[in-house]
């Protein structure tokens, strides 16, 4: 049986938590509109990770200079891409800039377009049901 690890177990340092959150913020803000569902997901994940407003506000203030922080751990890469796809599909539509960012991330972590598209299909199918 596969050993399933929680988000908190995978993101077990403050640096990993902040890097993960920064990547989420980049996708959420890619289309220049933060939809209600996106902000709720950001808030929920930030709370789950125990991040404070003081820790995450600098990200919002510096969006124009932020870039992806690529994790080293394979499980974290996959988990993070899944969460980025969740963020991208949160508002019910996939914006070109959000997709492009998710594709950039998928390519940079070695997962590629096919895996990204499969994740998108899984999330959009699950939302439709």
Tab-separated table of C-alpha atoms in Angstrom:
chain	number	residue	atom	x	y	z
A	1	UNK	CA	0.000	0.000	0.000
A	2	UNK	CA	1.261	3.464	-0.882
A	3	UNK	CA	2.404	5.622	2.015
A	4	UNK	CA	0.387	8.853	1.778
A	5	UNK	CA	2.010	11.823	3.459
A	6	UNK	CA	0.199	14.987	4.429
A	7	UNK	CA	1.021	18.462	3.209
A	8	UNK	CA	2.356	19.296	6.662
A	9	UNK	CA	4.684	16.257	6.629
A	10	UNK	CA	6.111	17.100	3.209
A	11	UNK	CA	6.470	20.823	3.976
A	12	UNK	CA	8.327	20.291	7.224
A	13	UNK	CA	10.428	23.468	7.395
A	14	UNK	CA	9.501	27.158	7.395
A	15	UNK	CA	11.477	27.610	4.163
A	16	UNK	CA	9.549	24.838	2.358
A	17	UNK	CA	6.231	26.239	3.562
A	18	UNK	CA	7.009	29.772	2.393
A	19	UNK	CA	8.406	28.608	-0.962
A	20	UNK	CA	5.309	26.462	-1.567
A	21	UNK	CA	3.026	29.341	-0.623
A	22	UNK	CA	4.911	31.770	-2.858
A	23	UNK	CA	4.424	29.440	-5.823
A	24	UNK	CA	0.681	29.300	-5.068
A	25	UNK	CA	0.470	33.086	-4.868
A	26	UNK	CA	2.160	33.379	-8.269
A	27	UNK	CA	-0.465	31.184	-9.933
A	28	UNK	CA	-3.368	32.803	-8.059
A	29	UNK	CA	-2.265	36.270	-9.173
A	30	UNK	CA	-1.244	35.325	-12.734
A	31	UNK	CA	-4.451	36.634	-14.325
A	32	UNK	CA	-4.320	39.821	-12.219
A	33	UNK	CA	-7.636	38.880	-10.546
A	34	UNK	CA	-7.857	37.096	-7.213
A	35	UNK	CA	-11.224	35.337	-7.290
A	36	UNK	CA	-13.059	34.535	-4.064
A	37	UNK	CA	-12.313	30.806	-4.355
A	38	UNK	CA	-8.634	31.494	-4.952
A	39	UNK	CA	-8.338	33.778	-1.934
A	40	UNK	CA	-10.203	31.239	0.207
A	41	UNK	CA	-7.842	28.467	-0.912
A	42	UNK	CA	-4.806	30.647	-0.183
A	43	UNK	CA	-6.168	31.474	3.257
A	44	UNK	CA	-6.993	27.841	3.980
A	45	UNK	CA	-3.547	26.576	2.959
A	46	UNK	CA	-1.790	29.413	4.780
A	47	UNK	CA	-3.692	28.525	7.953
A	48	UNK	CA	-2.965	24.815	7.504
A	49	UNK	CA	0.731	25.566	7.234
A	50	UNK	CA	0.657	27.932	10.195
A	51	UNK	CA	1.818	30.926	8.166
A	52	UNK	CA	1.202	34.382	9.581
A	53	UNK	CA	0.143	37.515	7.723
A	54	UNK	CA	3.578	38.982	8.500
A	55	UNK	CA	5.208	36.073	6.680
A	56	UNK	CA	3.041	36.193	3.548
A	57	UNK	CA	2.384	39.925	3.069
A	58	UNK	CA	5.847	40.567	1.579
A	59	UNK	CA	4.866	38.176	-1.234
A	60	UNK	CA	1.822	40.257	-2.142
A	61	UNK	CA	3.883	43.432	-1.940
A	62	UNK	CA	6.562	42.055	-4.290
A	63	UNK	CA	4.551	40.038	-6.816
A	64	UNK	CA	6.270	41.629	-9.793
A	65	UNK	CA	9.683	40.248	-8.779
A	66	UNK	CA	8.696	36.824	-7.454
A	67	UNK	CA	9.617	33.647	-9.331
A	68	UNK	CA	8.985	29.972	-8.719
A	69	UNK	CA	11.048	28.291	-6.057
A	70	UNK	CA	11.620	24.723	-7.208
A	71	UNK	CA	11.651	22.050	-4.492
A	72	UNK	CA	14.263	19.283	-4.424
A	73	UNK	CA	12.069	16.445	-3.139
A	74	UNK	CA	10.160	14.479	-5.802
A	75	UNK	CA	7.062	14.027	-3.660
A	76	UNK	CA	6.989	17.746	-2.904
A	77	UNK	CA	7.254	18.554	-6.635
A	78	UNK	CA	4.214	16.400	-7.431
A	79	UNK	CA	2.199	17.591	-4.436
A	80	UNK	CA	2.994	21.183	-5.292
A	81	UNK	CA	1.994	20.804	-8.948
A	82	UNK	CA	-1.313	19.248	-7.848
A	83	UNK	CA	-1.962	22.198	-5.560
A	84	UNK	CA	-1.009	24.689	-8.286
A	85	UNK	CA	-3.503	22.972	-10.614
A	86	UNK	CA	-6.113	23.126	-7.862
A	87	UNK	CA	-5.468	26.872	-7.587
A	88	UNK	CA	-5.624	27.312	-11.364
A	89	UNK	CA	-8.992	25.535	-11.607
A	90	UNK	CA	-10.433	27.047	-8.425
A	91	UNK	CA	-12.487	29.751	-10.167
A	92	UNK	CA	-13.980	27.344	-12.704
A	93	UNK	CA	-11.952	28.531	-15.669
A	94	UNK	CA	-8.361	28.107	-16.748
A	95	UNK	CA	-6.689	31.360	-17.679
A	96	UNK	CA	-3.870	31.246	-20.222
A	97	UNK	CA	-1.365	32.923	-17.887
A	98	UNK	CA	-2.185	30.532	-15.046
A	99	UNK	CA	-1.807	27.533	-17.361
A	100	UNK	CA	1.482	28.887	-18.728
A	101	UNK	CA	2.850	29.239	-15.198
A	102	UNK	CA	1.743	25.724	-14.249
A	103	UNK	CA	3.342	24.395	-17.447
A	104	UNK	CA	6.565	26.253	-16.654
A	105	UNK	CA	6.569	24.725	-13.173
A	106	UNK	CA	5.782	21.220	-14.518
A	107	UNK	CA	8.630	21.464	-17.034
A	108	UNK	CA	11.079	22.815	-14.460
A	109	UNK	CA	10.391	19.953	-12.037
A	110	UNK	CA	10.617	17.362	-14.812
A	111	UNK	CA	6.944	16.341	-14.893
A	112	UNK	CA	6.004	17.879	-18.236
A	113	UNK	CA	2.866	18.832	-20.138
A	114	UNK	CA	1.261	15.361	-20.257
A	115	UNK	CA	1.234	15.048	-16.473
A	116	UNK	CA	0.021	18.629	-16.078
A	117	UNK	CA	-2.817	18.057	-18.543
A	118	UNK	CA	-3.773	14.824	-16.768
A	119	UNK	CA	-3.937	16.667	-13.426
A	120	UNK	CA	-6.032	19.439	-14.993
A	121	UNK	CA	-8.415	16.837	-16.389
A	122	UNK	CA	-8.709	15.145	-12.987
A	123	UNK	CA	-9.490	18.416	-11.201
A	124	UNK	CA	-11.970	19.667	-13.793
A	125	UNK	CA	-13.726	16.277	-13.953
A	126	UNK	CA	-13.967	16.145	-10.149
A	127	UNK	CA	-15.458	19.656	-10.029
A	128	UNK	CA	-18.017	18.795	-12.707
A	129	UNK	CA	-19.319	15.796	-10.730
